[in-house]
Coordinates of C-alpha atoms and ligand atoms in Angstrom, one line a residue:
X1 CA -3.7 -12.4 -114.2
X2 CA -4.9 -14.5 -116.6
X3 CA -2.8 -16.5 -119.5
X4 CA -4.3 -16.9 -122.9
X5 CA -4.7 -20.0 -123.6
X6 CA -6.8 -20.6 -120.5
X7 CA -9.1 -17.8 -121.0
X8 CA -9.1 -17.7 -124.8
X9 CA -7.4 -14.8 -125.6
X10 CA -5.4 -13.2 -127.8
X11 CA -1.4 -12.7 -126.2
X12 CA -2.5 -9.0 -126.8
X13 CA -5.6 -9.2 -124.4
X14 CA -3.6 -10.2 -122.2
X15 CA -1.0 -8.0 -122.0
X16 CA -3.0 -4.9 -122.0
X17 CA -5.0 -7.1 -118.7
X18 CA -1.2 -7.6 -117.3
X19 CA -0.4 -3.8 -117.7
X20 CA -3.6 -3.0 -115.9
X21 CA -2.5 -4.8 -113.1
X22 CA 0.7 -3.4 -112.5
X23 CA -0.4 -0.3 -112.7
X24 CA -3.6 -0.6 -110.5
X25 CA -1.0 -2.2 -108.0
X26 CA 1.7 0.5 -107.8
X27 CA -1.4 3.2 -107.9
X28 CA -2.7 1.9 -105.1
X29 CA -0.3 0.0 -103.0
X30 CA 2.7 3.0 -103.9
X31 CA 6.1 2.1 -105.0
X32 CA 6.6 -1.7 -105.5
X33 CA 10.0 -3.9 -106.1
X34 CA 9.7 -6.1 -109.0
X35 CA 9.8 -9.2 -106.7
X36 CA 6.6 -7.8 -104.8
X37 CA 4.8 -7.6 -108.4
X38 CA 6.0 -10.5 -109.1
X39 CA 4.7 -12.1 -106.1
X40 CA 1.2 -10.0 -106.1
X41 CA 0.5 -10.6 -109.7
X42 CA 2.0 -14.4 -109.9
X43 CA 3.4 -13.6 -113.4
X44 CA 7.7 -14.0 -113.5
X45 CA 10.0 -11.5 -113.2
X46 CA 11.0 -11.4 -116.7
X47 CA 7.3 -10.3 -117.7
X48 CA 7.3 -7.9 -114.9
X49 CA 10.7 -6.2 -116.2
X50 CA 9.2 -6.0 -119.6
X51 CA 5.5 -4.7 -118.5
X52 CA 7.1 -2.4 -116.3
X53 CA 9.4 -0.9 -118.9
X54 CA 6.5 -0.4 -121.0
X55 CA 4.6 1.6 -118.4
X56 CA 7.3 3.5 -117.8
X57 CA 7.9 4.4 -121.6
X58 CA 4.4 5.3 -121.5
X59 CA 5.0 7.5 -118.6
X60 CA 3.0 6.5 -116.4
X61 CA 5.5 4.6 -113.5
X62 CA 9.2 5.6 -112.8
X63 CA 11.9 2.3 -112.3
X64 CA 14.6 3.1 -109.7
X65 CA 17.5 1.6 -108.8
X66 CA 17.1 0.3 -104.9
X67 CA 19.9 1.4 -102.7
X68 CA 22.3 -1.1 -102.6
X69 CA 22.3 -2.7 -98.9
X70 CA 24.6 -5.4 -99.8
X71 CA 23.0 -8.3 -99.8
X72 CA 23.4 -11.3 -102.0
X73 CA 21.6 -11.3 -105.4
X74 CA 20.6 -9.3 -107.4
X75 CA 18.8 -6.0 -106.7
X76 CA 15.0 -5.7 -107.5
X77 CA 13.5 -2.7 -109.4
X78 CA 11.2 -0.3 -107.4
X79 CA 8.4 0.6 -109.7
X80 CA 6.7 3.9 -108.6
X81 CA 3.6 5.8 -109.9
X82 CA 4.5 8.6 -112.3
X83 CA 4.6 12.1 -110.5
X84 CA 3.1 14.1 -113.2
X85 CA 0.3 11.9 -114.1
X86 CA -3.0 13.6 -112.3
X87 CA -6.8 13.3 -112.8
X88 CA -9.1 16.5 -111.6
X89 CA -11.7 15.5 -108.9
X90 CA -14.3 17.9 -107.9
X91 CA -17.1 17.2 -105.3
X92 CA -20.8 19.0 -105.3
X93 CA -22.1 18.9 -102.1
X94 CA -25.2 20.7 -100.4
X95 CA -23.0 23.4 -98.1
X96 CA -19.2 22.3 -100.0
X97 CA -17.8 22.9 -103.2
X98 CA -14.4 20.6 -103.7
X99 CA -12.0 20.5 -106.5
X100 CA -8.4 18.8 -106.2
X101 CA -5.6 17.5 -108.2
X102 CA -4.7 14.8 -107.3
X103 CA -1.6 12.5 -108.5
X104 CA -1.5 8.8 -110.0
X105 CA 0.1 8.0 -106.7
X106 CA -3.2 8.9 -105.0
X107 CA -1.6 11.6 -103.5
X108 CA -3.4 15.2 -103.0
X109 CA -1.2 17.7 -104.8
X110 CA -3.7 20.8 -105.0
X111 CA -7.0 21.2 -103.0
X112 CA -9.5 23.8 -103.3
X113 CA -13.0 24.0 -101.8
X114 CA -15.8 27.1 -101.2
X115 CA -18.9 27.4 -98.8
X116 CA -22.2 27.4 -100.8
X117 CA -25.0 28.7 -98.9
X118 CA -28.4 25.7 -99.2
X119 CA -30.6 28.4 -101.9
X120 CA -30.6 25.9 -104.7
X121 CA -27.9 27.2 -106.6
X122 CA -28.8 26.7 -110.9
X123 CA -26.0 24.5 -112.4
X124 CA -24.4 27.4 -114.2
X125 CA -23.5 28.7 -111.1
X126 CA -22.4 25.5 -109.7
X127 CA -20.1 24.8 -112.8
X128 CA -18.8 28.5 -112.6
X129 CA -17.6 28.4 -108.9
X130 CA -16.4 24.5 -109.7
X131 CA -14.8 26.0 -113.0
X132 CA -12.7 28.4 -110.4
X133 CA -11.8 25.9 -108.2
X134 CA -10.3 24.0 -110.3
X135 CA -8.1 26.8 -111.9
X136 CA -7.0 26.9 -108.8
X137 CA -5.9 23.3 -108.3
X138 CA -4.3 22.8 -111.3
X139 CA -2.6 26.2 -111.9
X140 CA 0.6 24.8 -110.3
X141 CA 1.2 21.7 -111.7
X142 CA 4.2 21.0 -113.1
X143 CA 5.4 21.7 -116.6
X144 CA 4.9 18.6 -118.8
X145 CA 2.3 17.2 -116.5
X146 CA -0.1 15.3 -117.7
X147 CA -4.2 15.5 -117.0
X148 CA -5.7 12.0 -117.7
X149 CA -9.2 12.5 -116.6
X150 CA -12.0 14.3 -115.0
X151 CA -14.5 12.9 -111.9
X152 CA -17.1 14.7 -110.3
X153 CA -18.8 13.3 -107.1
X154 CA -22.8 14.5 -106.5
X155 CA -25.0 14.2 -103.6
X156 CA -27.7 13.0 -106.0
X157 CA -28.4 10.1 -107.8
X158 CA -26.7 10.4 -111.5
X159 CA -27.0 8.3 -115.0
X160 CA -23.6 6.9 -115.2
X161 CA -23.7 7.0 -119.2
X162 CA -23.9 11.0 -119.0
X163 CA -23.5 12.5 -116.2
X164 CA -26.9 13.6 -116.1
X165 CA -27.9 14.5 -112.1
X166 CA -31.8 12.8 -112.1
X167 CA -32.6 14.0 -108.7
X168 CA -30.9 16.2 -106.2
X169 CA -33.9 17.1 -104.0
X170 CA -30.9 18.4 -101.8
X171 CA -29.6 21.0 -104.9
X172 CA -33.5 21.4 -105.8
X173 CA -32.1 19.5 -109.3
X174 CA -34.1 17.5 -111.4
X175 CA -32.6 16.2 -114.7
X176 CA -29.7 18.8 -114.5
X177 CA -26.9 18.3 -117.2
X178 CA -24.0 18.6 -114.8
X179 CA -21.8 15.8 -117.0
X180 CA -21.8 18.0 -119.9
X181 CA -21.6 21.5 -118.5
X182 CA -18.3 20.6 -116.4
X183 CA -16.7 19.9 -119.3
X184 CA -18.1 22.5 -121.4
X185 CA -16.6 24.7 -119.0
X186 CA -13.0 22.9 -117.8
X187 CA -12.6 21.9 -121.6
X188 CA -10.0 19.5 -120.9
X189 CA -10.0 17.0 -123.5
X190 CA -10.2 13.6 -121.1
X191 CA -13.3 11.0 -120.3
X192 CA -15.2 12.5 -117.5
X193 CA -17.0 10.6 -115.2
X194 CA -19.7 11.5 -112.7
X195 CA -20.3 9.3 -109.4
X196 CA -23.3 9.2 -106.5
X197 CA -21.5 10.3 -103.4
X198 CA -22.0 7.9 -101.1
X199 CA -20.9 5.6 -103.8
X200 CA -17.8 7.3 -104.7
X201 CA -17.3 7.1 -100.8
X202 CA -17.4 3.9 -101.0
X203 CA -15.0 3.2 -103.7
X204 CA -12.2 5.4 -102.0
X205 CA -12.6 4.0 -98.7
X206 CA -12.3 0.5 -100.5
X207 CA -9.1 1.6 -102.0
X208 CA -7.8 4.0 -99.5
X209 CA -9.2 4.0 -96.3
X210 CA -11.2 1.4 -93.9
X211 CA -12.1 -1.2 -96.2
X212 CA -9.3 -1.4 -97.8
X213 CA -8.9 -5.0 -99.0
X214 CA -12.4 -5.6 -98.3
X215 CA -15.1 -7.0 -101.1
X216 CA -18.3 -6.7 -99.4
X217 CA -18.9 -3.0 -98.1
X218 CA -21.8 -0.8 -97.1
X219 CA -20.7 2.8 -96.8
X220 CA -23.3 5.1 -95.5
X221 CA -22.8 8.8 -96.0
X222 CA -25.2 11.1 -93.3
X223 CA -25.6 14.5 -95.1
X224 CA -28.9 16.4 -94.9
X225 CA -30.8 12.9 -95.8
X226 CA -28.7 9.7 -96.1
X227 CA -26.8 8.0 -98.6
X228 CA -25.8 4.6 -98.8
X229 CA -22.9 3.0 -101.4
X230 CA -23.3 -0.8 -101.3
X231 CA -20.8 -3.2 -102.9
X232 CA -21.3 -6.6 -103.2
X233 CA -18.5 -9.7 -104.4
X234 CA -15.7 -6.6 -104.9
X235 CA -18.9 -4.7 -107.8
X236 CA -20.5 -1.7 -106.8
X237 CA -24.1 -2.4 -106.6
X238 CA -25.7 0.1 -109.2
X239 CA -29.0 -1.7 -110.4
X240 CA -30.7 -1.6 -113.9
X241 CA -30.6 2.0 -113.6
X242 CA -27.0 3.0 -111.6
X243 CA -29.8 4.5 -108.8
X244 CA -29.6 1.3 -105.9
X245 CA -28.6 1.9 -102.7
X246 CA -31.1 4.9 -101.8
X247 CA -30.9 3.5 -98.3
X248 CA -32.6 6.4 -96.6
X249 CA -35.8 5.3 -97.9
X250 CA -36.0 2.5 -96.4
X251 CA -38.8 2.3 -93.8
X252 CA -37.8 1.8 -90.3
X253 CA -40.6 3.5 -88.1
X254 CA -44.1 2.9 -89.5
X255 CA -45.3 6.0 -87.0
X256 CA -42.2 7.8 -87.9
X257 CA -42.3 11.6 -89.5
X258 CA -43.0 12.7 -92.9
X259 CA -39.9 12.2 -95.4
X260 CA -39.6 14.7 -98.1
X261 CA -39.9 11.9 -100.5
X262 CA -43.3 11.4 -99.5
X263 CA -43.6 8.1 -97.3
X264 CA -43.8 8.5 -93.8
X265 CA -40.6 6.8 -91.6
X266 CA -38.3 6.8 -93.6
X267 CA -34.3 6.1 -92.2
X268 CA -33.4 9.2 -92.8
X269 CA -36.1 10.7 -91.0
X270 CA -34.7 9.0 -88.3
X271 CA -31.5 9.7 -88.3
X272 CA -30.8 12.6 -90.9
X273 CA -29.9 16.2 -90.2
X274 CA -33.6 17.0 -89.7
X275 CA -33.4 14.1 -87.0
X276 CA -30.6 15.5 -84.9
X277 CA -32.5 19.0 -84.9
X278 CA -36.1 17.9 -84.4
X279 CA -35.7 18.8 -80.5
X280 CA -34.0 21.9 -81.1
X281 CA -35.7 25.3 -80.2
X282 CA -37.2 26.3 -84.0
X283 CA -35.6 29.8 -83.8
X284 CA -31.9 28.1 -83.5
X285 CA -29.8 28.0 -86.5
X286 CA -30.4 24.6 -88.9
X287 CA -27.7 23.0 -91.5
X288 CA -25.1 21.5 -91.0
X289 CA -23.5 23.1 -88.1
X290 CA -26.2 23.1 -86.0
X291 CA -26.5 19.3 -86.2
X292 CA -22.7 19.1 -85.6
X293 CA -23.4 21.5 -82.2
X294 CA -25.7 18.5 -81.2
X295 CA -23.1 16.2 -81.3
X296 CA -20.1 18.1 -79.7
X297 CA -23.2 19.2 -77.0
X298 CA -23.8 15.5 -76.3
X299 CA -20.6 14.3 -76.0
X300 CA -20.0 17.5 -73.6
X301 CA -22.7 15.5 -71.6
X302 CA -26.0 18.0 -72.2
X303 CA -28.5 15.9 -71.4
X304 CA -31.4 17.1 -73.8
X305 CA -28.7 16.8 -76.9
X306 CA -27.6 13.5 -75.1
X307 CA -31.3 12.3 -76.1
X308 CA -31.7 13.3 -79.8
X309 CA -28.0 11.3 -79.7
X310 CA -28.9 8.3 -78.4
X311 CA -32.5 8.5 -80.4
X312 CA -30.7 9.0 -83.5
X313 CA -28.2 6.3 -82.7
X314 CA -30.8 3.7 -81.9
X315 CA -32.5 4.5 -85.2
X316 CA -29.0 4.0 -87.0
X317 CA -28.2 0.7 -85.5
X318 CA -31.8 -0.6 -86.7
X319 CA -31.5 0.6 -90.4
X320 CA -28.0 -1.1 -90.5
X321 CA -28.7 -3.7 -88.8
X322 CA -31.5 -4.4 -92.2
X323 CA -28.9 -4.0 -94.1
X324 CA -26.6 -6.2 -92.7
X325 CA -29.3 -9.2 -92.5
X326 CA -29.5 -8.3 -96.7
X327 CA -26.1 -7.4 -98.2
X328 CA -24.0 -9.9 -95.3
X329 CA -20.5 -6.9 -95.4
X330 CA -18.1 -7.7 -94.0
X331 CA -17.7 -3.4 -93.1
X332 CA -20.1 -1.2 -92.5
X333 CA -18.0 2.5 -93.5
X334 CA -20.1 5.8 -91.6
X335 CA -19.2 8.6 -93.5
X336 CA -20.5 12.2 -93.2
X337 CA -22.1 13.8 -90.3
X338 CA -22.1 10.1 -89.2
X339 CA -18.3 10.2 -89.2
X340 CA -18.8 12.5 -85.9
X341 CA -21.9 10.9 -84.4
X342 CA -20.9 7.1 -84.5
X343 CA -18.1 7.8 -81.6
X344 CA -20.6 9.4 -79.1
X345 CA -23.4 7.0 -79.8
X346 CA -21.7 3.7 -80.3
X347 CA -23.0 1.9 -77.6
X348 CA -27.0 2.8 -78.7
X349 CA -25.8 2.1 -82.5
X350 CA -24.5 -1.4 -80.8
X351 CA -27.6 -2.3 -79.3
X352 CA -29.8 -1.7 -82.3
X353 CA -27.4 -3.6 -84.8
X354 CA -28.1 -6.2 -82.1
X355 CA -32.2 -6.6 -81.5
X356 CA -32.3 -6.6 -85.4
X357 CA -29.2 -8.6 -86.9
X358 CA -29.5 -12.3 -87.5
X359 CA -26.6 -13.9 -85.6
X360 CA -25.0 -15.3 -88.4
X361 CA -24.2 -12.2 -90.8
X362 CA -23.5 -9.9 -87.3
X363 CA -21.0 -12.2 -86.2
X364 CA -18.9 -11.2 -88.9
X365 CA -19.9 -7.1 -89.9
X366 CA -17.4 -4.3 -88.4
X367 CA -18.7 -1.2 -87.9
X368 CA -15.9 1.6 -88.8
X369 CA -16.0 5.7 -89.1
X370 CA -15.3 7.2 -92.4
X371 CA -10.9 6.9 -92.6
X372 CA -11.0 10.3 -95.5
X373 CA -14.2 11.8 -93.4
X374 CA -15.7 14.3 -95.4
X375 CA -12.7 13.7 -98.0
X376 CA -14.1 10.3 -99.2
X377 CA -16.5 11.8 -101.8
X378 CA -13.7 13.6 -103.4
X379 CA -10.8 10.8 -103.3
X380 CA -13.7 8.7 -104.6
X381 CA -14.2 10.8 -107.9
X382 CA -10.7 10.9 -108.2
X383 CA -10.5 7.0 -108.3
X384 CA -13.2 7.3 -110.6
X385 CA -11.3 9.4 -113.1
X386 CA -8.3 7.0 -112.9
X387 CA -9.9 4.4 -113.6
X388 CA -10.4 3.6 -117.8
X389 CA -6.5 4.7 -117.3
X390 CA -5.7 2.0 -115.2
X391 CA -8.6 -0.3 -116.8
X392 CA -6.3 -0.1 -120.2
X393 CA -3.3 1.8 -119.8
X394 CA -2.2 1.8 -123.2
X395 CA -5.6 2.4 -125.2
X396 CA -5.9 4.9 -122.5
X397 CA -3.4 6.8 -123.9
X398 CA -3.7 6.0 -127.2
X399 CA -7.3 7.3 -126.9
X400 CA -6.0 10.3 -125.6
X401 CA -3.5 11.3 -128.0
X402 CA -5.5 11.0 -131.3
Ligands
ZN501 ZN1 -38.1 9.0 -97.9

């Protein structure tokens, strides 16, 4: 919250900045009284009555009347996210298709997902199955609801500016144009935004799950490689190009295997999918639930699966532990297949955070599972697709309607 003649503005700059922060604080902290706004965003109560009335004659938040519990004073306003405001979030992962519908409260109202089978499915198919799923999700909303955006999550590494997918080695995509063939075939007339995955996880376990309140975040997603969202000072770390944060590329073991980007030791060799099956008999089952039937062997104490645990868990605690020593988080967030592993291996994870973490910056990282799991993706592109709504509620709209 800002007042104008501090920050040179004009009175309307700041309003719209005021509206955006009532509405990114009921969206994501749920129904607030007047005198918590008041007290979150240090403007008066008088501004918050007459922000909050013009939200809600925008429809996008609902003012109730508390229940009288009589008290002294006067009663405060609740101020609640509009039901019927929704974005559409879909999520393309290697063996998951996602779509949902989910509401300005940041509650699920629709879900809808499908297997895919790893054959390098051709974006048409991709957008047609997607296209389907998200029928689905938003064939029940209510009458009168309204759609105020679109936000599709990728396990690849995407150009922010057009949702162009540069590299998916994990879709066999290079330079695919899923930004423009999603909506080409949803045709809803809202921005659309596309997101990395592990970045999008990121952003929804910032604002929903374990690093909630937190400003400095490494969120590292273990699919068939591994993905890494890093946010730095409360900005997601994109670099000149929006492709930072390819974490599994870093080098950890000089005499390590062959990646498939070419280099030789690369994290995720260490500690990818391929990492958790390397001891595996070759004619067992690979993907994603075979590396999964490692884990749930380990942790049911079979000693050969045990191994490839504590091996990949050593390996995990040495990559983060570099990361630490660089970025200083204050949470490190394990998402994916990683969700499942860190429980079993936590102690070897611990010990190789430890022999590589300066003492200062590992006095003060927490190491956390994934709070959405293999949901984060998803809630992530829907926070994505909130957000020029909640950026400027008003021009938001606005934009829309003309
Ligand atoms: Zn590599």
């Amino acid at each position: 919250v800002v007042t104008a003649a501090r920050a040179g503005r004009t009175q309307e700059e700041v309003r719209r900045h005021n509206l955006s922060t009532i509405l990114r604080e009921v969206h994501e902290r749920g129904a607030r009284s007047r005198a918590q706004l008041t007290e979150a965003t240090g403007l008066n109560r008088s501004t918050i009555g007459v922000l909050a009335s013009e939200l809600a004659a925008a429809g996008l938040v609902r003012e109730v009347a508390p229940v009288a519990k009589g008290g002294a004073g006067r009663p405060s306003f609740v101020v609640r996210p509009a039901k019927d405001v929704y974005v559409v979030a879909v999520d393309v992962g290697v063996d998951v298709l996602s779509a949902a519908r989910v509401g300005l409260d940041g509650a699920v109202r629709a879900q809808s997902r499908m297997l895919q089978r790893r054959s390098n499915p051709s974006v048409t198919t991709v957008v047609k199955r997607l296209g389907r799923l998200v029928d689905e999700v938003v064939a029940d909303a209510p009458a009168g609801a309204t759609c105020v955006g679109v936000g599709a999550s990728v396990c690849g590494t995407v150009r922010i500016s057009d949702g162009m997918v540069r590299l998916s080695p994990n879709l066999g995509w290079v330079d695919v144009p899923l930004g423009r063939a999603l909506s080409d075939r949803l045709g809803l007339q809202v921005p659309y935004a596309l997101g990395n995955d592990a970045d999008l996880g990121a952003l929804a376990e910032m604002t929903r799950g374990t690093a909630r309140g937190c400003q400095d975040v490494v969120y590292l997603s273990g699919e068939v490689g591994l993905g890494g969202g890093i946010v730095t000072s409360g900005r997601p770390l994109g670099g000149s190009g929006g492709y930072a944060g390819e974490v599994g590329h870093v080098i950890v073991n000089a005499k390590g295997r062959r990646c498939r980007c070419g280099a030789r030791g690369c994290w995720e060799t260490e500690v990818g999918e391929d990492a958790l099956l390397a001891h595996v008999e070759s004619d067992r089952e690979r993907g994603r639930g075979a590396a999964e039937a490692v884990i749930r062997a380990a942790a049911e104490g079979d000693r050969q699966a045990r191994k490839v645990v504590d091996r990949v868990g050593w390996w995990l605690g040495v990559g983060i532990g570099n990361l630490v020593n660089i970025f200083n988080p204050e949470v490190v967030v394990l998402g994916g297949l990683l969700h499942d592993l860190y429980p079993i291996a936590q102690h070897r994870v611990q010990e190789g955070v430890a022999a590589v973490t300066l003492q200062a910056p590992g006095e003060v990282v927490r190491l956390s599972v994934s709070e959405l799991a293999s949901g984060a993706p998803l809630m992530g592109a829907a926070e994505l697709a909130f957000e020029p709504l909640i950026a400027d509620p008003l021009g938001a709209l606005e934009h829309q309607a003309s």
